Amino acid sequence: MKTKIAVANGDGIGPEIMASVLNIFEADHVPLEYEFVEMGKSYFDAGHSTGMTEKAKETIENLGLLFKGPMETPKGKGVKSINVTARKVWNTYANQRDFRTLNGVETVFSKAGTQINLTIVRENIEDTYGGIEHMLTNDVAVGRRIITRPGSAQVIRYAFEMARRKGYKKVACGHKANIMKLTDGIFLETFYEVAKDYPEIEAYDIIVDDLCMKLVSHPEMFEVVVLTNLQGDIVSDLCAGLVGGLGFAPSANIGDNISIFEAVHGTAPDIAGKGIANPTALLLSGISMLRYLGLTAHAANIENALLYTLEQGIHTGDFGDRSTTSVNTEGFANAIIANLGKQPAKGSVQAQVDIEPKANTITRPEKNKLTVIAPVTKQEIQGVDIFVESTLQPNEIAEVAKTKLNDKFKLIMISNRGTQVWPTGSIYTELVNEFRIRYEKTDGVELSQRDVLGIAAELSDAIKVCSVELLMVFDGKPGYSLAQGQ
Ligand code: NAD
């Protein structure tokens, strides 16, 4: 029986590499049926603000699995990336990218005899990818970085489950919790919380800059690394470079209901239409999709044919021995088809059913799922940060801020770009035209939301208020950071 999946060809080189991959699947008699969906740049251009038709959305939601080519995000039209939207809307919370040394793909590490076999699991929904950005003044833009306990727990559990299935011994958490103490702090805290359920796996954390340095000097040290979205994005492209470039970087976006398989690379506009793109990354993504669907024998057969082809030195223009003639996309796919059934000399793969994840079973929920992991028994308002636009000096702003004080509040500090400039600071701290004024409650007072919005409203009579943020304390723990120098 054939399994039906949704396929989007994509833009640029997308249709060329997708056709090659589907030809290889056909040659191996993979029991899949494809429903091609309308998604991509031309659908943006035709006025579909999400970059896909309603029919495409419905098809993908019904089938639960999308195999997609890269898609272009039109620049400067105020539209969001369809790739990011698709991952977020359908809650494909884990982005898994496997990187390993491929014989025939020469890199500095393959030349040195260093074998790379590592998996990056990147959180796929949260972080700065919400794209929640505002200009507070014409000089100052701010972006919201959203990291949540439920989102972190979902992706971290996925990483540990995957590591357990595949017999990995170590899972690392890459982070920057030394600087972003609350956002990366939650991610790191959740990592060690979830790790308790996997005692056989060594769980450790590493600061992301140190991780990058170690990845480029000793990539063999790592097995599985889980990271937040933006850091994971950057680190996984770095890893693509370790194994031969974007042409070899597959990715799976896994959710509980819908999953998306695609290459890491984009539409390669510089080579689109020439028929010379390397289809390997999309093929590797397709192979992991076959495993995910339980078609493990086909996955192994095709992967062995790919490895055999690479070992033979057959290559597209973007890699391999430059002194030998390269083949085009179709030629590369045809070579793989001709090699189906052959085994590579090194690193042949088996159809290991027990280590593969299970495909989703689609159950359409009645309502949107909402998760709260850490309910609090007591939360109180400690004060308020009021962000204002001004070209006054810090002590002058303090004078304005003091005129709005009442017996419920005291003025704690003023900062500029996160650095305290009042009551103490340095004359060498350079300023921009956006300040934060922090008021906290006086002893024994219980503040209401009305109190803090009230003082902001009072302040707005004297100075332009750009935004307001409550200072919360959850079960006695402050839910806000201090200023540098505070
Ligand atoms: P890109 O990945 O398209 O290209 C970067 C470089 O790598 C180019 O020189 C390109 O020729 C080369 N390259 C990429 N894939 C290749 C392949 N399979 N074979 C041979 N060479 C390959 O990145 P970009 O130029 O920054 O982005 C182009 C467009 O793709 C943008 O519109 C971007 O938004 C989009 N994009 C989409 C996705 C996705 O669909 N998931 C991912 C990244 C970028």
PDB file of C-alpha atoms in Angstrom, residues 91-207:
ATOM      1  CA  ASN A  91       4.463  23.335  15.541  1.00  0.00           C
ATOM      2  CA  THR A  92       7.358  21.382  14.074  1.00  0.00           C
ATOM      3  CA  TYR A  93       9.295  22.089  17.245  1.00  0.00           C
ATOM      4  CA  ALA A  94      12.452  20.068  16.607  1.00  0.00           C
ATOM      5  CA  ASN A  95      14.772  20.702  13.697  1.00  0.00           C
ATOM      6  CA  GLN A  96      17.106  17.746  13.380  1.00  0.00           C
ATOM      7  CA  ARG A  97      20.190  18.068  11.219  1.00  0.00           C
ATOM      8  CA  ASP A  98      22.566  15.130  10.860  1.00  0.00           C
ATOM      9  CA  PHE A  99      26.135  15.775   9.791  1.00  0.00           C
ATOM     10  CA  ARG A 100      28.604  13.066   8.979  1.00  0.00           C
ATOM     11  CA  THR A 101      31.727  12.440   6.982  1.00  0.00           C
ATOM     12  CA  LEU A 102      30.834  11.177   3.507  1.00  0.00           C
ATOM     13  CA  ASN A 103      33.504   9.300   1.558  1.00  0.00           C
ATOM     14  CA  GLY A 104      34.130  11.118  -1.709  1.00  0.00           C
ATOM     15  CA  VAL A 105      33.362  14.497  -0.176  1.00  0.00           C
ATOM     16  CA  GLU A 106      36.737  15.923   0.652  1.00  0.00           C
ATOM     17  CA  THR A 107      37.039  18.276   3.617  1.00  0.00           C
ATOM     18  CA  VAL A 108      39.904  19.331   5.894  1.00  0.00           C
ATOM     19  CA  PHE A 109      38.657  16.732   8.378  1.00  0.00           C
ATOM     20  CA  SER A 110      38.317  13.878   5.909  1.00  0.00           C
ATOM     21  CA  LYS A 111      41.890  14.609   4.773  1.00  0.00           C
ATOM     22  CA  ALA A 112      43.037  14.476   8.399  1.00  0.00           C
ATOM     23  CA  GLY A 113      41.189  11.179   8.950  1.00  0.00           C
ATOM     24  CA  THR A 114      38.745  12.718  11.463  1.00  0.00           C
ATOM     25  CA  GLN A 115      35.317  11.085  11.295  1.00  0.00           C
ATOM     26  CA  ILE A 116      32.375  13.392  12.003  1.00  0.00           C
ATOM     27  CA  ASN A 117      29.021  11.997  13.075  1.00  0.00           C
ATOM     28  CA  LEU A 118      26.988  14.531  14.946  1.00  0.00           C
ATOM     29  CA  THR A 119      23.409  15.674  15.152  1.00  0.00           C
ATOM     30  CA  ILE A 120      22.235  19.186  15.883  1.00  0.00           C
ATOM     31  CA  VAL A 121      18.741  19.482  17.310  1.00  0.00           C
ATOM     32  CA  ARG A 122      17.593  23.062  16.984  1.00  0.00           C
ATOM     33  CA  GLU A 123      14.505  24.482  18.635  1.00  0.00           C
ATOM     34  CA  ASN A 124      12.367  25.501  15.704  1.00  0.00           C
ATOM     35  CA  ILE A 125       9.556  27.775  16.806  1.00  0.00           C
ATOM     36  CA  GLU A 126      10.596  30.233  19.486  1.00  0.00           C
ATOM     37  CA  ASP A 127      13.424  32.696  20.084  1.00  0.00           C
ATOM     38  CA  THR A 128      13.824  35.701  17.790  1.00  0.00           C
ATOM     39  CA  TYR A 129      12.026  33.835  14.998  1.00  0.00           C
ATOM     40  CA  GLY A 130       8.710  35.176  16.265  1.00  0.00           C
ATOM     41  CA  GLY A 131       9.865  38.266  14.392  1.00  0.00           C
ATOM     42  CA  ILE A 132       8.340  40.491  17.089  1.00  0.00           C
ATOM     43  CA  GLU A 133      10.267  43.685  16.489  1.00  0.00           C
ATOM     44  CA  HIS A 134       9.522  47.324  17.132  1.00  0.00           C
ATOM     45  CA  MET A 135      11.226  50.642  16.544  1.00  0.00           C
ATOM     46  CA  LEU A 136      11.124  52.413  19.908  1.00  0.00           C
ATOM     47  CA  THR A 137      12.649  55.561  18.446  1.00  0.00           C
ATOM     48  CA  ASN A 138      13.768  56.166  14.895  1.00  0.00           C
ATOM     49  CA  ASP A 139      17.260  55.142  16.034  1.00  0.00           C
ATOM     50  CA  VAL A 140      16.405  52.169  18.223  1.00  0.00           C
ATOM     51  CA  ALA A 141      14.934  48.821  17.211  1.00  0.00           C
ATOM     52  CA  VAL A 142      14.187  46.067  19.703  1.00  0.00           C
ATOM     53  CA  GLY A 143      13.277  42.429  19.112  1.00  0.00           C
ATOM     54  CA  ARG A 144      11.586  40.064  21.511  1.00  0.00           C
ATOM     55  CA  ARG A 145      13.339  36.814  22.223  1.00  0.00           C
ATOM     56  CA  ILE A 146      10.755  34.327  23.420  1.00  0.00           C
ATOM     57  CA  ILE A 147      11.994  31.214  25.199  1.00  0.00           C
ATOM     58  CA  THR A 148       9.416  29.118  27.051  1.00  0.00           C
ATOM     59  CA  ARG A 149       9.498  26.119  29.364  1.00  0.00           C
ATOM     60  CA  PRO A 150       7.004  24.083  27.272  1.00  0.00           C
ATOM     61  CA  GLY A 151       8.848  24.864  24.017  1.00  0.00           C
ATOM     62  CA  SER A 152      12.237  24.053  25.527  1.00  0.00           C
ATOM     63  CA  ALA A 153      10.979  20.838  27.134  1.00  0.00           C
ATOM     64  CA  GLN A 154       9.472  19.602  23.842  1.00  0.00           C
ATOM     65  CA  VAL A 155      12.666  19.960  21.818  1.00  0.00           C
ATOM     66  CA  ILE A 156      15.024  18.825  24.578  1.00  0.00           C
ATOM     67  CA  ARG A 157      12.951  15.671  25.187  1.00  0.00           C
ATOM     68  CA  TYR A 158      13.039  15.012  21.451  1.00  0.00           C
ATOM     69  CA  ALA A 159      16.856  15.253  21.496  1.00  0.00           C
ATOM     70  CA  PHE A 160      17.164  12.799  24.395  1.00  0.00           C
ATOM     71  CA  GLU A 161      14.637  10.366  22.878  1.00  0.00           C
ATOM     72  CA  MET A 162      16.530  10.438  19.575  1.00  0.00           C
ATOM     73  CA  ALA A 163      19.844   9.931  21.403  1.00  0.00           C
ATOM     74  CA  ARG A 164      18.406   6.974  23.361  1.00  0.00           C
ATOM     75  CA  ARG A 165      17.021   5.334  20.207  1.00  0.00           C
ATOM     76  CA  LYS A 166      20.291   5.679  18.353  1.00  0.00           C
ATOM     77  CA  GLY A 167      22.446   4.663  21.308  1.00  0.00           C
ATOM     78  CA  TYR A 168      24.277   7.970  21.660  1.00  0.00           C
ATOM     79  CA  LYS A 169      26.064   8.366  24.961  1.00  0.00           C
ATOM     80  CA  LYS A 170      26.201  12.154  25.276  1.00  0.00           C
ATOM     81  CA  VAL A 171      23.836  15.077  24.754  1.00  0.00           C
ATOM     82  CA  ALA A 172      25.142  18.627  25.071  1.00  0.00           C
ATOM     83  CA  CYS A 173      23.122  21.788  25.557  1.00  0.00           C
ATOM     84  CA  GLY A 174      24.601  24.786  23.722  1.00  0.00           C
ATOM     85  CA  HIS A 175      23.587  28.104  25.264  1.00  0.00           C
ATOM     86  CA  LYS A 176      24.519  31.619  26.305  1.00  0.00           C
ATOM     87  CA  ALA A 177      22.958  31.563  29.778  1.00  0.00           C
ATOM     88  CA  ASN A 178      25.945  33.479  31.181  1.00  0.00           C
ATOM     89  CA  ILE A 179      24.603  36.553  29.363  1.00  0.00           C
ATOM     90  CA  MET A 180      20.913  35.830  28.754  1.00  0.00           C
ATOM     91  CA  LYS A 181      20.200  34.600  32.241  1.00  0.00           C
ATOM     92  CA  LEU A 182      16.426  34.333  31.947  1.00  0.00           C
ATOM     93  CA  THR A 183      15.870  33.238  28.337  1.00  0.00           C
ATOM     94  CA  ASP A 184      18.809  30.875  27.903  1.00  0.00           C
ATOM     95  CA  GLY A 185      18.512  30.286  31.645  1.00  0.00           C
ATOM     96  CA  ILE A 186      15.096  28.632  31.183  1.00  0.00           C
ATOM     97  CA  PHE A 187      16.440  26.524  28.309  1.00  0.00           C
ATOM     98  CA  LEU A 188      19.399  25.309  30.376  1.00  0.00           C
ATOM     99  CA  GLU A 189      17.312  24.675  33.494  1.00  0.00           C
ATOM    100  CA  THR A 190      14.808  22.668  31.435  1.00  0.00           C
ATOM    101  CA  PHE A 191      17.669  20.714  29.833  1.00  0.00           C
ATOM    102  CA  TYR A 192      18.880  19.378  33.194  1.00  0.00           C
ATOM    103  CA  GLU A 193      15.296  18.784  34.333  1.00  0.00           C
ATOM    104  CA  VAL A 194      14.526  16.618  31.267  1.00  0.00           C
ATOM    105  CA  ALA A 195      17.974  14.922  31.441  1.00  0.00           C
ATOM    106  CA  LYS A 196      16.950  13.302  34.756  1.00  0.00           C
ATOM    107  CA  ASP A 197      14.671  10.971  32.771  1.00  0.00           C
ATOM    108  CA  TYR A 198      17.663   9.697  30.741  1.00  0.00           C
ATOM    109  CA  PRO A 199      20.219   8.615  33.368  1.00  0.00           C
ATOM    110  CA  GLU A 200      22.167   6.435  30.909  1.00  0.00           C
ATOM    111  CA  ILE A 201      23.010   9.493  28.763  1.00  0.00           C
ATOM    112  CA  GLU A 202      25.696  11.974  29.815  1.00  0.00           C
ATOM    113  CA  ALA A 203      24.118  15.440  29.835  1.00  0.00           C
ATOM    114  CA  TYR A 204      26.398  18.468  29.848  1.00  0.00           C
ATOM    115  CA  ASP A 205      26.245  22.091  28.790  1.00  0.00           C
ATOM    116  CA  ILE A 206      28.600  24.261  26.816  1.00  0.00           C
ATOM    117  CA  ILE A 207      28.561  28.004  26.089  1.00  0.00           C
TER     118      ILE A 207
END
